[in-house]
mmCIF file of N, CA and C in Angstrom:
data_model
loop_
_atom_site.group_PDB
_atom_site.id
_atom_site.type_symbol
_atom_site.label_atom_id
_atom_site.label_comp_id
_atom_site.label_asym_id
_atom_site.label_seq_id
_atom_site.Cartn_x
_atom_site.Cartn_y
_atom_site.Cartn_z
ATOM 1 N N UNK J 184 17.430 -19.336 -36.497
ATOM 2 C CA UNK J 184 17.597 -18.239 -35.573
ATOM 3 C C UNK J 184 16.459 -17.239 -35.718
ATOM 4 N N UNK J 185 15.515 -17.202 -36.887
ATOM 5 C CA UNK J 185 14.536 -16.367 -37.238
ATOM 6 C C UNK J 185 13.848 -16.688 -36.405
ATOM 7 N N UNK J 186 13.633 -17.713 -36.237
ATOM 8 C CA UNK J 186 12.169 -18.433 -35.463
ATOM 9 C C UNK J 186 12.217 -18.238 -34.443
ATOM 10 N N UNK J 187 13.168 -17.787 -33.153
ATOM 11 C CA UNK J 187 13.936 -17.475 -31.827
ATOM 12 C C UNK J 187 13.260 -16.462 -31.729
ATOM 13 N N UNK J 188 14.109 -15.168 -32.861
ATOM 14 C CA UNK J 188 13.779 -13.749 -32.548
ATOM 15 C C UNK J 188 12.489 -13.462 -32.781
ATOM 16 N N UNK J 189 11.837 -14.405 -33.665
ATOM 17 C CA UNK J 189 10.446 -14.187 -33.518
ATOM 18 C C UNK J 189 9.770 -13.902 -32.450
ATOM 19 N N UNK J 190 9.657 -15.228 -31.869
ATOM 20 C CA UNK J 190 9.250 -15.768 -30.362
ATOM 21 C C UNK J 190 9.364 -14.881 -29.459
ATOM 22 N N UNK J 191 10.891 -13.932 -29.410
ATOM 23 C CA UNK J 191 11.436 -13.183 -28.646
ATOM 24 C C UNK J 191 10.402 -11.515 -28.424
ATOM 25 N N UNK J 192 10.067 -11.507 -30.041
ATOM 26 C CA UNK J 192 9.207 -10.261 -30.031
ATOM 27 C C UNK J 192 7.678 -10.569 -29.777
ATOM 28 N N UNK J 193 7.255 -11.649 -30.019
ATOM 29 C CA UNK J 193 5.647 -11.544 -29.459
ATOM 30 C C UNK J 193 6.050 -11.568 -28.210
ATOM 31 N N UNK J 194 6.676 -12.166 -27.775
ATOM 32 C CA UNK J 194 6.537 -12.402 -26.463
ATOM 33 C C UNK J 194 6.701 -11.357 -25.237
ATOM 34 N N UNK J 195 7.422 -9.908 -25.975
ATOM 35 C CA UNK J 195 7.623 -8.909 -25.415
ATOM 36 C C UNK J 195 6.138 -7.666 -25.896
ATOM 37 N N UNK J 196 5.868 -7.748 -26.910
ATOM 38 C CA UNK J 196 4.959 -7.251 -27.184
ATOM 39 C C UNK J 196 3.478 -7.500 -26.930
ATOM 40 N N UNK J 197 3.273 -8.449 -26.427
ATOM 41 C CA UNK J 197 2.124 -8.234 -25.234
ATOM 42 C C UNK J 197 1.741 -7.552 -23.972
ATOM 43 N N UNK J 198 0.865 -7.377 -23.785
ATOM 44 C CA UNK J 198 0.431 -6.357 -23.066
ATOM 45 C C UNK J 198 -0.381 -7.712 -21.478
ATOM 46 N N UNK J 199 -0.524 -7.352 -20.383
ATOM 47 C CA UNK J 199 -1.242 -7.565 -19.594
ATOM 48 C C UNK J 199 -1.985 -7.243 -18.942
ATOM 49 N N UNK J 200 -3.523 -7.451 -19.572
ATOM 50 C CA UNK J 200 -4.675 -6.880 -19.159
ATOM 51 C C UNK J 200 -5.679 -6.952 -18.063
ATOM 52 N N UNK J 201 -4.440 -7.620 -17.254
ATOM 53 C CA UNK J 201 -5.656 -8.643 -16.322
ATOM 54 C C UNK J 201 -5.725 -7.515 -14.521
ATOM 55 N N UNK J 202 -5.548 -8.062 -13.472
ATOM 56 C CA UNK J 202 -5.847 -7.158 -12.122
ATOM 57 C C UNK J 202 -4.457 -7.232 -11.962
ATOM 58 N N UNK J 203 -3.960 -5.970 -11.653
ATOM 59 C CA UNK J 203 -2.871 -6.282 -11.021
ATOM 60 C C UNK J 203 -2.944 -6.178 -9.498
ATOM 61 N N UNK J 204 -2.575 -7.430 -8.903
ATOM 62 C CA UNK J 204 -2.781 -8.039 -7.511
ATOM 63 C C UNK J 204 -1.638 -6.816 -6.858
ATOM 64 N N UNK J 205 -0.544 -6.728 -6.889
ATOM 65 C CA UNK J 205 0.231 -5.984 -6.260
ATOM 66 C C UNK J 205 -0.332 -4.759 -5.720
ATOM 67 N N UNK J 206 -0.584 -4.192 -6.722
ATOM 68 C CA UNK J 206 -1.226 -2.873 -6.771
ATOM 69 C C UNK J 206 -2.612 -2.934 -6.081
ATOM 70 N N UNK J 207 -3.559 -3.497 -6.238
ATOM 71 C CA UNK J 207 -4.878 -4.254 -5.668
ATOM 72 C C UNK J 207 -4.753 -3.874 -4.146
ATOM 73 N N UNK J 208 -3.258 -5.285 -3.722
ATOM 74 C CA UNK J 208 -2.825 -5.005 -2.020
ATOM 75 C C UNK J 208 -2.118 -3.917 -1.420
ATOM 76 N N UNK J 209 -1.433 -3.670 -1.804
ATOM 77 C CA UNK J 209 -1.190 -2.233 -1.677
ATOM 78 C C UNK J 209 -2.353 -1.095 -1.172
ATOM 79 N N UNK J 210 -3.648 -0.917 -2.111
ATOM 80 C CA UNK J 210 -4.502 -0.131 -2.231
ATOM 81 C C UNK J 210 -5.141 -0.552 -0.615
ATOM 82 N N UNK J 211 -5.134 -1.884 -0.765
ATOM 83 C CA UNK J 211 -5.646 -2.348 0.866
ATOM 84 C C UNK J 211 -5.202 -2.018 1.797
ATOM 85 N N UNK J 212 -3.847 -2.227 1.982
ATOM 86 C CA UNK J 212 -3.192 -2.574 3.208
ATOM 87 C C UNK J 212 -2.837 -0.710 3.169
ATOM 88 N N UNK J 213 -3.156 0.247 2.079
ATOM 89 C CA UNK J 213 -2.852 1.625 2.613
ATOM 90 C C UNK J 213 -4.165 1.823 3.496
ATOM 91 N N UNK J 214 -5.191 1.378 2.736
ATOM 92 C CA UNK J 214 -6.528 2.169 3.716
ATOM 93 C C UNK J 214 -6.727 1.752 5.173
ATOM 94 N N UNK J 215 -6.445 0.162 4.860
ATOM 95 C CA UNK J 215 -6.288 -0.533 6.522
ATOM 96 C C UNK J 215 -5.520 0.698 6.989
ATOM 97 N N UNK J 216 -3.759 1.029 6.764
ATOM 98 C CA UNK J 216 -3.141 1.580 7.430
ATOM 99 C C UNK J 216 -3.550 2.859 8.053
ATOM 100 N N UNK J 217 -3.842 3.664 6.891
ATOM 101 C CA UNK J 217 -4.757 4.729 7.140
ATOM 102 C C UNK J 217 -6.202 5.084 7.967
ATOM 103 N N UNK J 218 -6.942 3.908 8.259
ATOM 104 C CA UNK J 218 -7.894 3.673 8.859
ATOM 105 C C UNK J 218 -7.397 3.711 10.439
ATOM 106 N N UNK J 219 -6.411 2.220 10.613
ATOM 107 C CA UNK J 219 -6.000 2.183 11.695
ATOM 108 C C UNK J 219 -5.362 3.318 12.378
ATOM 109 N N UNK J 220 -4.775 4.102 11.708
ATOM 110 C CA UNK J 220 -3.974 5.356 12.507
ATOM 111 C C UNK J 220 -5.242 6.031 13.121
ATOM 112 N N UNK J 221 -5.943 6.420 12.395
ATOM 113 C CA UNK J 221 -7.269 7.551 12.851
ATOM 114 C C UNK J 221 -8.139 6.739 14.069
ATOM 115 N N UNK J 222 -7.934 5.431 14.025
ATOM 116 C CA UNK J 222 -8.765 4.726 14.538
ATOM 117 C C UNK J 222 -8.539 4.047 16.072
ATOM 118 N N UNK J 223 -7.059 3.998 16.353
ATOM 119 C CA UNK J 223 -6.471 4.697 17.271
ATOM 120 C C UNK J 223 -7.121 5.755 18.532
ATOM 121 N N UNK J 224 -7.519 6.231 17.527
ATOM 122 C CA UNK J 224 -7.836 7.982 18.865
ATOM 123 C C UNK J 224 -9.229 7.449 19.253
ATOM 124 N N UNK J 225 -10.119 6.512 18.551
ATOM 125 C CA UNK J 225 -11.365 6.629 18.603
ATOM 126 C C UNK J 225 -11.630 5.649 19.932
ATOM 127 N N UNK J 226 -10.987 4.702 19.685
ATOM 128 C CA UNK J 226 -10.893 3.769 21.042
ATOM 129 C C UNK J 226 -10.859 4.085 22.541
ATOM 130 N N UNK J 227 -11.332 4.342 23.129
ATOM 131 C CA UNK J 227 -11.594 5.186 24.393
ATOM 132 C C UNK J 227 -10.160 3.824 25.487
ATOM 133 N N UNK J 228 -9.624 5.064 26.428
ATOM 134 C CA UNK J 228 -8.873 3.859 26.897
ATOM 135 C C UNK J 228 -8.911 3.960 28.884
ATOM 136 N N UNK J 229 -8.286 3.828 29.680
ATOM 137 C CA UNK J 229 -8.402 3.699 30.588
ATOM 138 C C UNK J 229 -8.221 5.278 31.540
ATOM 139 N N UNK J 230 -6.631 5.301 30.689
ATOM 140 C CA UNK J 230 -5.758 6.319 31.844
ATOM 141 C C UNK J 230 -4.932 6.858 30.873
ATOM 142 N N UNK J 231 -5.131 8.475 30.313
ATOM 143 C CA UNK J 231 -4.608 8.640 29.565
ATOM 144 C C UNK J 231 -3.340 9.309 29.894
ATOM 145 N N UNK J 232 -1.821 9.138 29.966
ATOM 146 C CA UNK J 232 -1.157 9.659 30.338
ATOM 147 C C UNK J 232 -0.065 10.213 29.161
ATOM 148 N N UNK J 233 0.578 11.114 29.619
ATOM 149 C CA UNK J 233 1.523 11.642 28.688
ATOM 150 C C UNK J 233 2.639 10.462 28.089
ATOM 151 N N UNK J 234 2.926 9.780 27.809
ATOM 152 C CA UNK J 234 3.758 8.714 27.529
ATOM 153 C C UNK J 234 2.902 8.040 26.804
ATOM 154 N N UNK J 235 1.497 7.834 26.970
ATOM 155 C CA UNK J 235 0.758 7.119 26.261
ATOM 156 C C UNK J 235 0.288 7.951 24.927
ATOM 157 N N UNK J 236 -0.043 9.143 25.429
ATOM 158 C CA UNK J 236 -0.642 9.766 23.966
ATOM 159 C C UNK J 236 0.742 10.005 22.944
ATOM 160 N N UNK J 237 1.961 9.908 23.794
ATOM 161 C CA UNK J 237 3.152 10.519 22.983
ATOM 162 C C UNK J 237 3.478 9.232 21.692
ATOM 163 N N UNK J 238 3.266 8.111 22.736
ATOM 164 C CA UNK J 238 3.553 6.863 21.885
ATOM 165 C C UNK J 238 2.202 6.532 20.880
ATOM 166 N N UNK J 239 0.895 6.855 21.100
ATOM 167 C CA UNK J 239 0.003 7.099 19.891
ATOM 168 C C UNK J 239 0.111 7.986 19.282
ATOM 169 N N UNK J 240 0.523 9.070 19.204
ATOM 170 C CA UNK J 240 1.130 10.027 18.203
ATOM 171 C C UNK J 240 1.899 9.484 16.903
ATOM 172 N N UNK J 241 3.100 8.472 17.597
ATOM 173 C CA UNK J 241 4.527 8.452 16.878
ATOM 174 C C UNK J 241 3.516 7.569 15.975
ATOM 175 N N UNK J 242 3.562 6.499 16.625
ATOM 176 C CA UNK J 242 2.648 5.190 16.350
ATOM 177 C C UNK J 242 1.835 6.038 14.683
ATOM 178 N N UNK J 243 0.728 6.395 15.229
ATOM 179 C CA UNK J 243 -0.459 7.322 14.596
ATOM 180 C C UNK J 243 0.615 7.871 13.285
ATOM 181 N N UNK J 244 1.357 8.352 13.209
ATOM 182 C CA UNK J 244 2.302 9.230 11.910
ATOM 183 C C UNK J 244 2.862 8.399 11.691
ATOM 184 N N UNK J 245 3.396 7.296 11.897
ATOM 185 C CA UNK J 245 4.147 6.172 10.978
ATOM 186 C C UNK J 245 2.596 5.538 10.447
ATOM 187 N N UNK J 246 2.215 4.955 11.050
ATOM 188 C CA UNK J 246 0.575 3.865 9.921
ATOM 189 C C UNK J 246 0.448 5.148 9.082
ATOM 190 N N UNK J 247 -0.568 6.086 9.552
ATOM 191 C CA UNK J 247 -0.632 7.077 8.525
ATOM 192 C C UNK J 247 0.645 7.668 7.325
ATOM 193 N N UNK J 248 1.506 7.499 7.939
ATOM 194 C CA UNK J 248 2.550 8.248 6.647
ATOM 195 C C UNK J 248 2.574 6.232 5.839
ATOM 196 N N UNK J 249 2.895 5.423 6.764
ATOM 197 C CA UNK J 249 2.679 4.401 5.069
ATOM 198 C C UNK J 249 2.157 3.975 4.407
ATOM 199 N N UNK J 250 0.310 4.423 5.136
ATOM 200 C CA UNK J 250 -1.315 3.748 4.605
ATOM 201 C C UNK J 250 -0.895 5.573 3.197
ATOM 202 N N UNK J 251 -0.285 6.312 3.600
ATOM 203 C CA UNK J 251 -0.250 7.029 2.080
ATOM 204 C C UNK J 251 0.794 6.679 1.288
ATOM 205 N N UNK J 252 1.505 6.299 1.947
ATOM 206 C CA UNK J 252 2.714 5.545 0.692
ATOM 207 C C UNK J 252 2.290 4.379 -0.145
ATOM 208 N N UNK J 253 1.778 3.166 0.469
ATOM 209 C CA UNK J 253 0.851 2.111 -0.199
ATOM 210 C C UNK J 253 -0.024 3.353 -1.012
ATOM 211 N N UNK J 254 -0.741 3.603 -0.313
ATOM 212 C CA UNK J 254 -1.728 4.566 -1.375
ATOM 213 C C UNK J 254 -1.087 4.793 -2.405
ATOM 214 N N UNK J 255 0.021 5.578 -2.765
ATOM 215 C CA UNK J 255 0.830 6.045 -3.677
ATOM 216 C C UNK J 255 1.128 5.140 -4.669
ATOM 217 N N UNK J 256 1.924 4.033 -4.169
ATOM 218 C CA UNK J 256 2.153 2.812 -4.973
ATOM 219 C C UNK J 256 0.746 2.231 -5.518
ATOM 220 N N UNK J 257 0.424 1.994 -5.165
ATOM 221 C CA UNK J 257 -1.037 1.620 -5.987
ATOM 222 C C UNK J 257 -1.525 3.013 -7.024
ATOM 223 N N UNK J 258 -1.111 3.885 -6.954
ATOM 224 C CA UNK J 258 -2.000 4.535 -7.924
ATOM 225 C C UNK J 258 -0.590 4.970 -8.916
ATOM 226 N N UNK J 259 0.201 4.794 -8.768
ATOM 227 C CA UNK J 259 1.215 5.000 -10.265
ATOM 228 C C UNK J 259 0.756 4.112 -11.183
ATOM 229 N N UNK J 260 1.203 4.552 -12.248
ATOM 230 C CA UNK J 260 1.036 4.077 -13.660
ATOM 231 C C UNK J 260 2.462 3.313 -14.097
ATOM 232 N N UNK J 261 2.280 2.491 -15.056
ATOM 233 C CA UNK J 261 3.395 1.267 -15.057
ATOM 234 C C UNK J 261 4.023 2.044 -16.773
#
């Protein structure tokens, strides 16, 4: 049974030093998000009507509010 709990503690007591991918995509898919919201307005479009800018607005504050939430998640500490 020694030899178990052994096993049990290296195996918890390592550390992982390597990229963490999660965090990595996250960092991406916030700036994409964040990019795309701003990027939005820059696009010149036909006919700009009130219904249209209302729905790039909403649009525009959801990407932007989750390209900073990804942001967020990627930068906590574990």
């Amino acid at each position: 049974m020694s030899a178990v709990d052994h096993g049990f503690e290296t195996a918890q007591s390592r550390e992982y030093t390597g990229v963490n991918w999660i965090k990595a995509c996250a960092a991406f898919f916030g700036a994409a998000l964040c990019l795309a919201g701003v990027g939005m307005w820059i696009v010149p479009q036909v006919e700009p009507t009130s219904s249209m800018l209302l729905m790039k607005f909403g649009v525009t504050v959801v990407e932007i509010s989750a390209g900073i939430g990804f942001l967020l998640i990627a930068r906590t500490e574990d």
